[in-house]
PDB file of C-alpha atoms (C1' of nucleotides) in Angstrom:
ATOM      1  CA  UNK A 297     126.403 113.966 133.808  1.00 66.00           C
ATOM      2  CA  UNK A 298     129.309 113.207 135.481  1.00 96.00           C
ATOM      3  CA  UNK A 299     132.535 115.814 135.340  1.00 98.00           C
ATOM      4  CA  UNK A 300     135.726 116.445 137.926  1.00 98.00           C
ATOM      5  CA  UNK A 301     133.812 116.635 141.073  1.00 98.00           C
ATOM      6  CA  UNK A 302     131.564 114.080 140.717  1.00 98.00           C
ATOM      7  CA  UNK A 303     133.754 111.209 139.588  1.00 98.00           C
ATOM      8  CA  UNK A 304     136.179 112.383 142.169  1.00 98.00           C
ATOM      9  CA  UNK A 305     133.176 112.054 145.176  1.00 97.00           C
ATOM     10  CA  UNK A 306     132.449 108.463 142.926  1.00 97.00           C
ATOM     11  CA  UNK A 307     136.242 107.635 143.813  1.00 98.00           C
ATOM     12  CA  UNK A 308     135.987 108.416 147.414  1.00 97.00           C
ATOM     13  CA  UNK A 309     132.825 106.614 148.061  1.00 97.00           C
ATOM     14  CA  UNK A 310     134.190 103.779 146.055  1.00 98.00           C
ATOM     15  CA  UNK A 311     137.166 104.077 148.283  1.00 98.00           C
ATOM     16  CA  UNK A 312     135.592 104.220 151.227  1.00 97.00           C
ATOM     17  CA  UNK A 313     133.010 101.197 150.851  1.00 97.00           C
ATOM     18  CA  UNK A 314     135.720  98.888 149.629  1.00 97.00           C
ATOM     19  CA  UNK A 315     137.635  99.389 152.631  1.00 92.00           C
ATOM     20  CA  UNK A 316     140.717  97.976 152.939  1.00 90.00           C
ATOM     21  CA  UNK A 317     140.321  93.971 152.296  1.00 90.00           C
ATOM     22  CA  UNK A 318     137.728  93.447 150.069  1.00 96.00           C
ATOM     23  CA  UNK A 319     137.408  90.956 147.246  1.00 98.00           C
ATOM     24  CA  UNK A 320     136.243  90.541 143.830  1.00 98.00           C
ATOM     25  CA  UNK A 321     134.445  87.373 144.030  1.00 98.00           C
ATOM     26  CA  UNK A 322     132.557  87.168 140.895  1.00 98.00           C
ATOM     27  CA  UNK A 323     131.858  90.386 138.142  1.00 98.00           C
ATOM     28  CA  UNK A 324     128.243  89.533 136.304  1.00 98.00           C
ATOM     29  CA  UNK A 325     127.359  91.233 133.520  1.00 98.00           C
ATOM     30  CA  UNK A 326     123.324  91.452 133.003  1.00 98.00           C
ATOM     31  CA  UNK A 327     124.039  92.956 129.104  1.00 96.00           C
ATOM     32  CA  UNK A 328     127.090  92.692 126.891  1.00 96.00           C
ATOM     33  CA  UNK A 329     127.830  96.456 125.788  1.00 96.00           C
ATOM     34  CA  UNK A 330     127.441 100.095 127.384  1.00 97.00           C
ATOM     35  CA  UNK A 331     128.786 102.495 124.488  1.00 95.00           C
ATOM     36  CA  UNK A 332     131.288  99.289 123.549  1.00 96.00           C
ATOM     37  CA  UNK A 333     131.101  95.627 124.000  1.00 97.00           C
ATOM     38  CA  UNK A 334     132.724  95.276 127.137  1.00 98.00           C
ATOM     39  CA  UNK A 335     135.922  93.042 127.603  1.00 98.00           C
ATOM     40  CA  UNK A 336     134.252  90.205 129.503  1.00 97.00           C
ATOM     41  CA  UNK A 337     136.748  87.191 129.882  1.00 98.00           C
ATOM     42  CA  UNK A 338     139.565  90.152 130.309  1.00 98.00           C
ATOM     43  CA  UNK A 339     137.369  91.118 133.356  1.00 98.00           C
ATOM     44  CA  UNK A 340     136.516  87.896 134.861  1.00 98.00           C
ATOM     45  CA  UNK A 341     140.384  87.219 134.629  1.00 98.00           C
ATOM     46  CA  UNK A 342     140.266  89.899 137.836  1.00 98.00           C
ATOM     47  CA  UNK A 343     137.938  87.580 139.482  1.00 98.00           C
ATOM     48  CA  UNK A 344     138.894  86.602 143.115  1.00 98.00           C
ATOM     49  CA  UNK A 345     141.353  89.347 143.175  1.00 98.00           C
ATOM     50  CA  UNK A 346     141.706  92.135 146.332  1.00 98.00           C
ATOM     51  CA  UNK A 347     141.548  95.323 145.034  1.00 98.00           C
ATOM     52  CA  UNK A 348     144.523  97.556 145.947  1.00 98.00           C
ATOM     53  CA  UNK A 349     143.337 101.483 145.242  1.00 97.00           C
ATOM     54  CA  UNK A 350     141.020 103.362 143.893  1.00 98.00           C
ATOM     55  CA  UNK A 351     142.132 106.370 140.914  1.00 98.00           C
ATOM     56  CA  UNK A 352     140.622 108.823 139.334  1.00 98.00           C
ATOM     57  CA  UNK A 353     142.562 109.979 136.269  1.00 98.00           C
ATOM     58  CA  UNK A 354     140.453 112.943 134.330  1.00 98.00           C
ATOM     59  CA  UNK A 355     136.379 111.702 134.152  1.00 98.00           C
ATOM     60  CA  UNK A 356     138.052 108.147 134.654  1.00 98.00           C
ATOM     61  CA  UNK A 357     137.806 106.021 137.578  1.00 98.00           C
ATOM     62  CA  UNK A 358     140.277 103.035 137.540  1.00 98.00           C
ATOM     63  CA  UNK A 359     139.752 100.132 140.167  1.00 98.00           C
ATOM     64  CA  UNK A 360     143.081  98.682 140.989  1.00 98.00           C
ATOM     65  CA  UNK A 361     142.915  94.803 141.230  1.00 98.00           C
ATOM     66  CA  UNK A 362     146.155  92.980 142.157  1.00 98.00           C
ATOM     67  CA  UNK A 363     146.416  91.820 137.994  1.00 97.00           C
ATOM     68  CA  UNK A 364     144.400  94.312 136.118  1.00 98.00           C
ATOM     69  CA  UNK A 365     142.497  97.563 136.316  1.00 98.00           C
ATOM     70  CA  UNK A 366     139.084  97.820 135.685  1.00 98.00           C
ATOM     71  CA  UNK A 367     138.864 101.380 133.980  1.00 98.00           C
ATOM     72  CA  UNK A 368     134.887 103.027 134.032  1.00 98.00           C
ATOM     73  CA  UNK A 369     133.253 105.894 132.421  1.00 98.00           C
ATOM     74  CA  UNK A 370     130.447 107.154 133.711  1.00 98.00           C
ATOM     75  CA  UNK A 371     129.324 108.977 130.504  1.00 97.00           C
ATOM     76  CA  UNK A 372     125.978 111.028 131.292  1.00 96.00           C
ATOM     77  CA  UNK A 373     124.106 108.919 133.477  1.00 96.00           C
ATOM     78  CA  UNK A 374     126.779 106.337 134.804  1.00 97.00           C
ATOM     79  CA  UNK A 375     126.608 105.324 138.512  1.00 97.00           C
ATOM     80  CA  UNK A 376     128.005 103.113 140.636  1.00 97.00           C
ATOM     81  CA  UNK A 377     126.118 102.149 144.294  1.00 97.00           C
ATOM     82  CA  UNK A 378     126.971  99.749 146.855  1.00 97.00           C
ATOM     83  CA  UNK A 379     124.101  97.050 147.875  1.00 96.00           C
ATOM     84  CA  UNK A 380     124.245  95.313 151.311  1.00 95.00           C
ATOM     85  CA  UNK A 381     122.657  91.700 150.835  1.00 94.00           C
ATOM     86  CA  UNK A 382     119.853  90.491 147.994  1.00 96.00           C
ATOM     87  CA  UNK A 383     119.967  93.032 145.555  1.00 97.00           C
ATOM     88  CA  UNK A 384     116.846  94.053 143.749  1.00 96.00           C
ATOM     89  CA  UNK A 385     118.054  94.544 140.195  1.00 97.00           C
ATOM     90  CA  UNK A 386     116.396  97.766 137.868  1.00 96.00           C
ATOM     91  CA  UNK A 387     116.225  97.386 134.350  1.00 95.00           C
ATOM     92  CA  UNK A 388     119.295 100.117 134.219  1.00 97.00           C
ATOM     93  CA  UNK A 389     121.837  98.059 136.272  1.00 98.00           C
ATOM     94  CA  UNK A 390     124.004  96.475 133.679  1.00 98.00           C
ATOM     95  CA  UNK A 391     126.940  95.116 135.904  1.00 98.00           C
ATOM     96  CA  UNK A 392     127.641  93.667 140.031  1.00 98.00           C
ATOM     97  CA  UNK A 393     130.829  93.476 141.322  1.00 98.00           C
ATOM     98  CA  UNK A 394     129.995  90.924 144.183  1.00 98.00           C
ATOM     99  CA  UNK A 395     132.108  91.469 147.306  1.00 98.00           C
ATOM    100  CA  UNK A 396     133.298  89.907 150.500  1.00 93.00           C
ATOM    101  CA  UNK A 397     130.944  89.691 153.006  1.00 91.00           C
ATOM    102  CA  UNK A 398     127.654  89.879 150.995  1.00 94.00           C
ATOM    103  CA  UNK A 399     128.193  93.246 149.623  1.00 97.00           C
ATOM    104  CA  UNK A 400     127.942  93.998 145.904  1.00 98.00           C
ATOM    105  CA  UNK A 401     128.779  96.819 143.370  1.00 98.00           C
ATOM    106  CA  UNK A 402     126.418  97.888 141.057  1.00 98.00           C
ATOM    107  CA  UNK A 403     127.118  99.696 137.755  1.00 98.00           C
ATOM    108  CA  UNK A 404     123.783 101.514 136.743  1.00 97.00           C
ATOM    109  CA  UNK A 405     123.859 103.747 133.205  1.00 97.00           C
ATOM    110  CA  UNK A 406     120.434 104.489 131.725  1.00 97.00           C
ATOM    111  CA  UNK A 407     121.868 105.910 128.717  1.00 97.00           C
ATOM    112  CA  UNK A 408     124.762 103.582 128.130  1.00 97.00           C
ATOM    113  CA  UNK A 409     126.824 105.811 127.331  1.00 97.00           C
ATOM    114  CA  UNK A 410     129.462 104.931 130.123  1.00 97.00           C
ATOM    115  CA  UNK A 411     132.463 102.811 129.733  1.00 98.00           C
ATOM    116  CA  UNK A 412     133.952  99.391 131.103  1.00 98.00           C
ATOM    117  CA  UNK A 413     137.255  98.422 130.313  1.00 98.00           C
ATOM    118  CA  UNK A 414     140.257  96.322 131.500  1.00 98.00           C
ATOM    119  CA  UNK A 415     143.701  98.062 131.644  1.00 98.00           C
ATOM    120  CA  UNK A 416     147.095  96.045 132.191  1.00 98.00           C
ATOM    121  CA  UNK A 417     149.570  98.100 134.635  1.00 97.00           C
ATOM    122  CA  UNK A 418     151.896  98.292 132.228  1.00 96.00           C
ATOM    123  CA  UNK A 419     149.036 100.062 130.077  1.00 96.00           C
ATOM    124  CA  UNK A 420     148.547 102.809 132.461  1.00 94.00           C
ATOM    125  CA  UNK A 421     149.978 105.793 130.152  1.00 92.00           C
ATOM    126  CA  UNK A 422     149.639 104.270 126.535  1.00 95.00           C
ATOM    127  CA  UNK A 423     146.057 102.765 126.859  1.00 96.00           C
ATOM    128  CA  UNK A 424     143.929 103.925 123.804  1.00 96.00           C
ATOM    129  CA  UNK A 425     141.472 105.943 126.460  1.00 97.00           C
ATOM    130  CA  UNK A 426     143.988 107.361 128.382  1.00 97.00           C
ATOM    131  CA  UNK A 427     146.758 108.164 126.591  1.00 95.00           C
ATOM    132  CA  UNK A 428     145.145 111.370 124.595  1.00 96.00           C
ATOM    133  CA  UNK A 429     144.272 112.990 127.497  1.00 97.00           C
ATOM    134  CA  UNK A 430     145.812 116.383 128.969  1.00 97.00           C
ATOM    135  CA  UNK A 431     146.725 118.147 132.643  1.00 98.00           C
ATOM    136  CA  UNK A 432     144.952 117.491 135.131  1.00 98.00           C
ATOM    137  CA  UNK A 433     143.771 120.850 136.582  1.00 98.00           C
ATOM    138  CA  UNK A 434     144.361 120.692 139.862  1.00 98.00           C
ATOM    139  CA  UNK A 435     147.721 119.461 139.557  1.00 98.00           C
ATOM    140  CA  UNK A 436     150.420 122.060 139.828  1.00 98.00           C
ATOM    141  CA  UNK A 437     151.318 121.456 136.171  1.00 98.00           C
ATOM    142  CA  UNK A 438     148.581 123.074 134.673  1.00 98.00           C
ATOM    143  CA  UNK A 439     149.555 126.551 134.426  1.00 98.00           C
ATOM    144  CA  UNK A 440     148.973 129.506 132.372  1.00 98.00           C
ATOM    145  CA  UNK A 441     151.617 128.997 130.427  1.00 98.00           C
ATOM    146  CA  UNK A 442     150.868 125.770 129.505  1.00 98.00           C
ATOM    147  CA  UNK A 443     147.421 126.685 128.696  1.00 98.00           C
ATOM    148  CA  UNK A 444     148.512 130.056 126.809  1.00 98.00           C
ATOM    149  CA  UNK A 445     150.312 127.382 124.443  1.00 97.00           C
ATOM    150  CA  UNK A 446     147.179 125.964 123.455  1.00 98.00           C
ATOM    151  CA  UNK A 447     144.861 129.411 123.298  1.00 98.00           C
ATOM    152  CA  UNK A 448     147.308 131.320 121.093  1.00 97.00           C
ATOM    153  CA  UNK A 449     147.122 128.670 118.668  1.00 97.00           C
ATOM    154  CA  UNK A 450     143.673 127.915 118.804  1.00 98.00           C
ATOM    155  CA  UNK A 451     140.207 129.664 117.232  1.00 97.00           C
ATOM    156  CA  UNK A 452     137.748 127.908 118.587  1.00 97.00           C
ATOM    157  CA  UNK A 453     135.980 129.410 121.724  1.00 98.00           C
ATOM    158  CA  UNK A 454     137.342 129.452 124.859  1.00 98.00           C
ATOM    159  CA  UNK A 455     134.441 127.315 126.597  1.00 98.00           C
ATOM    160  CA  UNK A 456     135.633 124.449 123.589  1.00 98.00           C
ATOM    161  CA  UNK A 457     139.036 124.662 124.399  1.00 98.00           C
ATOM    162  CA  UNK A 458     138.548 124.267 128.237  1.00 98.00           C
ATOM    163  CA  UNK A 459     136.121 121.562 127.360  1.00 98.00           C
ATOM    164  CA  UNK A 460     138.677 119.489 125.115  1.00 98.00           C
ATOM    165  CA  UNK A 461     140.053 116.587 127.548  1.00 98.00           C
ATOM    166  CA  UNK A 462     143.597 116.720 125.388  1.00 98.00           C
ATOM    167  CA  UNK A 463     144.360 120.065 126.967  1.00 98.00           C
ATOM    168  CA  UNK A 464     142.488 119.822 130.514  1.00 98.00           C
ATOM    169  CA  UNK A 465     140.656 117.391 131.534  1.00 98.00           C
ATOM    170  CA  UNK A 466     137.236 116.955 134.355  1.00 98.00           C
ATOM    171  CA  UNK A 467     135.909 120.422 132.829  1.00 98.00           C
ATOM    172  CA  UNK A 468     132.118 119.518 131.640  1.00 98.00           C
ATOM    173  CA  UNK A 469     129.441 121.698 130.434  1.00 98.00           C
ATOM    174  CA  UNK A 470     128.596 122.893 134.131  1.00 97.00           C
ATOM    175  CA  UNK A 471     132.206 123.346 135.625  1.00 98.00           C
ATOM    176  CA  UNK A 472     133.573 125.599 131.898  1.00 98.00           C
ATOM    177  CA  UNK A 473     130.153 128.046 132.706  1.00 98.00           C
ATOM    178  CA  UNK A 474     130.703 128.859 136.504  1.00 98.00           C
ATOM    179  CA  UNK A 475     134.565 128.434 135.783  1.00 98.00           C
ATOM    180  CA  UNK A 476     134.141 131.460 132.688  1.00 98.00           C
ATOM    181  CA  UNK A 477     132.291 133.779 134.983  1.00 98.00           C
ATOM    182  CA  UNK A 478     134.430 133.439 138.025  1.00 98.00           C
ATOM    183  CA  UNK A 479     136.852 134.542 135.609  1.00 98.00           C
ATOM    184  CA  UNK A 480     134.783 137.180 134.007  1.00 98.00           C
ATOM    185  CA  UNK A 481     135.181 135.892 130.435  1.00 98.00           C
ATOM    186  CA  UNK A 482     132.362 135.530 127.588  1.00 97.00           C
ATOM    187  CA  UNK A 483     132.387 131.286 126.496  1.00 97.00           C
ATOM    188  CA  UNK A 484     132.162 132.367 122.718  1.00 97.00           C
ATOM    189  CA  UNK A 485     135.637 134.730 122.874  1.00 97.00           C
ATOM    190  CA  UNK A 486     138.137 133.094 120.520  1.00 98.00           C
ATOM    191  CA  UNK A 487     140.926 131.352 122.229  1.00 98.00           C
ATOM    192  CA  UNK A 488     143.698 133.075 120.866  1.00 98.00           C
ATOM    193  CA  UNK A 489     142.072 136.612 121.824  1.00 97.00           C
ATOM    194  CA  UNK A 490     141.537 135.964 125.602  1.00 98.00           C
ATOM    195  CA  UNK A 491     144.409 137.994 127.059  1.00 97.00           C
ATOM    196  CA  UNK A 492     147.011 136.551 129.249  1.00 97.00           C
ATOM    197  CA  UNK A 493     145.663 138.429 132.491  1.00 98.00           C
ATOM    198  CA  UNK A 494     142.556 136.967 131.697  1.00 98.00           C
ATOM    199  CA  UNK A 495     143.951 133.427 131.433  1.00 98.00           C
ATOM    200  CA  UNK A 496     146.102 133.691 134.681  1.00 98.00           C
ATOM    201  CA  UNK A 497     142.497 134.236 136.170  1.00 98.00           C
ATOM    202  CA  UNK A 498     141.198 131.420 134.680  1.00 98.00           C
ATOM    203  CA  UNK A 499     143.509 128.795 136.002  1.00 98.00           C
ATOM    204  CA  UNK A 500     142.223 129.919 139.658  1.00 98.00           C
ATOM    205  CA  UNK A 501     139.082 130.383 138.748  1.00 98.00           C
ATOM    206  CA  UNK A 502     138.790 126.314 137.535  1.00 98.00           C
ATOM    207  CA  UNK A 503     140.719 125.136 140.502  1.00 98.00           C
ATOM    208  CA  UNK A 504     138.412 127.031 142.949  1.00 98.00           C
ATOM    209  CA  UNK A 505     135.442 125.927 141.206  1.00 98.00           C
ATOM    210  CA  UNK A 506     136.136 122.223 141.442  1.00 98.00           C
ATOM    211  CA  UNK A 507     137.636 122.119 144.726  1.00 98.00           C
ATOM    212  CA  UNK A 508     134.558 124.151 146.178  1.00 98.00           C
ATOM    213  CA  UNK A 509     132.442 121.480 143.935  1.00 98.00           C
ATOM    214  CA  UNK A 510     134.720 118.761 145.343  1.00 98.00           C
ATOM    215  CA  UNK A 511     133.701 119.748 148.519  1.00 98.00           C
ATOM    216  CA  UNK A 512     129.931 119.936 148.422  1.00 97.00           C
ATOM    217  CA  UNK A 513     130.149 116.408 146.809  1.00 97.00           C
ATOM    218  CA  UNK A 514     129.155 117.641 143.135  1.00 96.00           C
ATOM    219  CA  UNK A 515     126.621 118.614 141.181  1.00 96.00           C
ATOM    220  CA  UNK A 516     122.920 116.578 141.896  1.00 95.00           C
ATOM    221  CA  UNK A 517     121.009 118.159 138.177  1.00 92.00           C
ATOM    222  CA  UNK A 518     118.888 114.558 137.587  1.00 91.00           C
ATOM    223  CA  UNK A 519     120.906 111.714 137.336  1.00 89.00           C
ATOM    224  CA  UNK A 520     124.088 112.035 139.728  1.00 93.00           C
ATOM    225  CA  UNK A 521     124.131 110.211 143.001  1.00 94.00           C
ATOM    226  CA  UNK A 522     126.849 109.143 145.550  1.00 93.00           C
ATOM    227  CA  UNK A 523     127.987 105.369 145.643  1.00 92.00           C
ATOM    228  CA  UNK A 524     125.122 105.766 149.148  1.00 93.00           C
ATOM    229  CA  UNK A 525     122.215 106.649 146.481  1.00 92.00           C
ATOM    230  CA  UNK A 526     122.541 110.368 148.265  1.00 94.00           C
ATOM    231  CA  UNK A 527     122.919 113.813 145.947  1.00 94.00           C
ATOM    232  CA  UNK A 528     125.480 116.099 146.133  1.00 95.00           C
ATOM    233  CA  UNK A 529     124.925 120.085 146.999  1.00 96.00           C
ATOM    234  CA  UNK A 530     126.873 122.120 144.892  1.00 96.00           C
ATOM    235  CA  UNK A 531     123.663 122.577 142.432  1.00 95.00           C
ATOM    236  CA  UNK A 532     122.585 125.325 144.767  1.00 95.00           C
ATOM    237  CA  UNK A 533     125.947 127.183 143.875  1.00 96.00           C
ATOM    238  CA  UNK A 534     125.504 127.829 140.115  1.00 97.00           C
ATOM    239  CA  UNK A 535     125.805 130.934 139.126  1.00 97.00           C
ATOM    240  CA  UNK A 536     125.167 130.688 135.656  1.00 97.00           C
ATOM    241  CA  UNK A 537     124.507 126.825 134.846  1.00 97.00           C
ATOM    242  CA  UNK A 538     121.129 126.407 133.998  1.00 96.00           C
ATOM    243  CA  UNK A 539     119.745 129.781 135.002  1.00 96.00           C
ATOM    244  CA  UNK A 540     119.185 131.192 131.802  1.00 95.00           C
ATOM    245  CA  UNK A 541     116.097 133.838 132.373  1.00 94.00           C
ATOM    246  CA  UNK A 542     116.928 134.659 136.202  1.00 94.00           C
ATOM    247  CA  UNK A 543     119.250 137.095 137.379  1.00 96.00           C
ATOM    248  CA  UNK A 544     122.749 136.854 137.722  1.00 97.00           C
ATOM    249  CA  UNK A 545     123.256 136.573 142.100  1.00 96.00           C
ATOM    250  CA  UNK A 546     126.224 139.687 141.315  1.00 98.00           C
ATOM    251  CA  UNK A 547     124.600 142.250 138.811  1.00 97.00           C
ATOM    252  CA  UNK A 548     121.223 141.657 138.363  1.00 97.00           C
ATOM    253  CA  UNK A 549     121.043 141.237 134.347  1.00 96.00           C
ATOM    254  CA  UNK A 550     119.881 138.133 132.884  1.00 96.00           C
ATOM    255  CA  UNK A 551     121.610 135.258 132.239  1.00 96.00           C
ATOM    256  CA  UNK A 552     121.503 133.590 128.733  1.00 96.00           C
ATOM    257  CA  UNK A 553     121.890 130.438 127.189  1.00 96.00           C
ATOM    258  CA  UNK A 554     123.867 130.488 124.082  1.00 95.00           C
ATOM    259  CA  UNK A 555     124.590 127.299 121.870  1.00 95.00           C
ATOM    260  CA  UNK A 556     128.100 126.532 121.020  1.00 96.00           C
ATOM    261  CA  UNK A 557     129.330 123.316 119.089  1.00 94.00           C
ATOM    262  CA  UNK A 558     125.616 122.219 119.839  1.00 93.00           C
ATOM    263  CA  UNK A 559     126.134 122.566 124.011  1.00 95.00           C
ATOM    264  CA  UNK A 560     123.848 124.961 126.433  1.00 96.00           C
ATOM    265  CA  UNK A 561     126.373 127.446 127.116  1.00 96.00           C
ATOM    266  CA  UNK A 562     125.081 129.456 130.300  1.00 97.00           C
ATOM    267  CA  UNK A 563     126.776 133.324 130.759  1.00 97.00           C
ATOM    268  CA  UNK A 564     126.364 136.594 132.082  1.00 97.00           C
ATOM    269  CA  UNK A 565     126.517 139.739 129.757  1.00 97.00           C
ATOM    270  CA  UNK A 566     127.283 142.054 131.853  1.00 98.00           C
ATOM    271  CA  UNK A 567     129.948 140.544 134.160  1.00 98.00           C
ATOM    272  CA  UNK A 568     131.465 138.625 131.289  1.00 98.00           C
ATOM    273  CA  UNK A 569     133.111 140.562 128.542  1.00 95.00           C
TER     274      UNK A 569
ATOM    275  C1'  DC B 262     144.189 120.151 109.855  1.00 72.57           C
ATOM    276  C1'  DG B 263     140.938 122.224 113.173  1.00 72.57           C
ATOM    277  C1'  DA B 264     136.312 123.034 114.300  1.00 72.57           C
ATOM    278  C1'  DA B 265     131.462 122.045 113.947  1.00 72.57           C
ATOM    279  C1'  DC B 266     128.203 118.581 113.578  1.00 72.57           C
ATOM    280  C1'  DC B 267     126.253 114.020 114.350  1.00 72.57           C
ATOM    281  C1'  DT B 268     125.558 109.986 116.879  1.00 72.57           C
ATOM    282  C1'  DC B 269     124.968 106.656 120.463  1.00 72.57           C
ATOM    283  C1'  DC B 270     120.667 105.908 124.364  1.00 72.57           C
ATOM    284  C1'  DT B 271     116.756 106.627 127.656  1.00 72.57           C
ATOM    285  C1'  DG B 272     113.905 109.665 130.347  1.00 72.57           C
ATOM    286  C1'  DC B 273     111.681 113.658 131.403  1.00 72.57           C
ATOM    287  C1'  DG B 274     109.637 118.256 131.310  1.00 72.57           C
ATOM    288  C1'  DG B 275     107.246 121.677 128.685  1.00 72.57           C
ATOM    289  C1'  DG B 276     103.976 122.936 125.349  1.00 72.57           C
ATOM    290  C1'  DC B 277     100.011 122.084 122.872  1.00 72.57           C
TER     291       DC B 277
ATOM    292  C1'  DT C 281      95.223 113.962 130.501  1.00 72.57           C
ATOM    293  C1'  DG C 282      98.217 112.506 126.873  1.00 72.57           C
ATOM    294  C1'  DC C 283     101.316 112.866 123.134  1.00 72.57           C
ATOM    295  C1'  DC C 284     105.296 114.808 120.825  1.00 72.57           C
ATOM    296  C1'  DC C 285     109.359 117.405 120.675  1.00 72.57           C
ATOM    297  C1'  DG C 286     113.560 118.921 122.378  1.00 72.57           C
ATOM    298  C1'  DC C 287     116.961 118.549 125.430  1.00 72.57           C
ATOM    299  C1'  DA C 288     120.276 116.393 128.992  1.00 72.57           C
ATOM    300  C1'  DG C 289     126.259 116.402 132.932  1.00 72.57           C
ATOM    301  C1'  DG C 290     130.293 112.907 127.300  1.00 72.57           C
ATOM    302  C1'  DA C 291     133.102 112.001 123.731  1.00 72.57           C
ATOM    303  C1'  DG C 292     134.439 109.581 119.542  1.00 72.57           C
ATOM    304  C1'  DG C 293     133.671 109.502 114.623  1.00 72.57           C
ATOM    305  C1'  DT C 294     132.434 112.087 110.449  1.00 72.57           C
ATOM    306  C1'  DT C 295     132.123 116.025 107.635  1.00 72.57           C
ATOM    307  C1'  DC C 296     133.318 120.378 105.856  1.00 72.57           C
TER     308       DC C 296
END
DNA sequence: CGAACCTCCTGCGGGC
DNA sequence: TGCCCGCAGGAGGTTC
């Protein structure tokens, strides 16, 4: 489910209900695994502690607790919502964070295919699920050059390149369509043939998209809600993500689906070459 | 080695 | 209406 924008909008919300004093009073745990047994006693050892911060680093979120982080995934259908008083549990909720002042935390992930982990601080940079992972794209780092380095060298598509979280990371299977025709590019061209003009679009052409995503709080397809239960809006700006069959909004000619390495892969002949 | 494929899991929508 | 199939926003492991 869950790429850049909508783990981003998780971390705010997150942010914003924990305020600035709350507590981790007690973590429960209503099953032992998601896609992994999760580190229990290593997460009870954060019990009673303030968090500090909320992070987001790539589809990451890491909750900063004075010892420890707790580091979640959402995978596909990963969500976390805040409950005010008695909380009616559904057969999906898996974890509760219970809070100061009779608030609690819920982890919800139908699929389990999310993660929940503990990382020490000193861990940060050389934990086994974060240490792989590549620029982050909206940070000034992630250039064309940078990214030219890994499409000259490369022969896979350009929608599996964007897609591979050890050379950018956030960009899903929605974000890599609308972020390919912004730029005007066709998600089965081999890496090393998209041209460098083509690739200094690009770079824009993923910042704009997940900023503007950023913005209207993410992508609501099924699954996705904010940490209030409440969908995000920027469904209703796809231009090419999941409209295979309609028109495309600039030229008129159909959009198509095409599989690649097994993944819908949404795109507009005509204004992607 | 890189790239494609398979797998984990549940729910849902479409087709028959 | 009801059942079955295919597919879904991720990503790590396996295979070729």
């Amino acid at each position: 489910m869950p790429e850049l924008p909508e783990v981003e909008n998780t971390c705010r919300d997150l942010h914003a209900g924990l305020g600035e004093n709350s507590r981790l009073e007690k973590i429960e745990f209503r099953r032992a695994d998601l896609r992994d047994p999760m580190p229990k006693k290593k997460l009870k050892s954060l019990e009673g502690q303030k968090f500090l911060g909320v992070a987001r680093r790539a589809k990451y979120i890491l909750l900063k607790l004075e010892n420890g982080i707790m580091l979640s995934h959402l995978g596909m259908t990963g969500q976390w919502r805040f409950e005010k008083g008695p909380v009616q549990f559904g057969i999906h909720d898996h974890v509760a964070l219970r809070l100061s002042e009779g608030k609690t935390l819920v982890f919800r992930d139908p699929r389990r295919f999310g993660v929940l982990d503990f990382v020490q601080y000193e861990q940060e940079n050389s934990h086994k699920r974060l240490k792989h992972l590549g620029l982050e794209p909206l940070d000034p780092e992630f250039t064309a050059e940078a990214l030219t380095a890994h499409a000259k060298k490369s022969t896979a598509p350009i929608k599996s390149l964007l897609m591979n979280q050890e050379i950018v990371v956030g960009v899903g299977n929605i974000y890599v369509a609308e972020a390919l025709f912004r730029a005007g590019i066709q998600p089965r061209r081999p890496s090393r043939r998209v041209k460098q003009s083509e690739i200094e679009k690009l770079i824009p052409a993923i910042r704009e998209i997940l900023q503007k995503a950023i913005e209207q709080g993410g992508s609501t397809i099924r699954d996705y809600r904010r940490a209030d239960a409440s969908e995000g809006g920027f469904q209703d700006f796809h231009q090419v993500y999941g409209r295979a069959g309609e028109e495309c909004r600039v030229c008129n000619t159909v959009i198509r689906n095409t599989v690649i390495s097994g993944r819908s892969s949404f795109w507009c002949p005509k204004c992607q070459s």
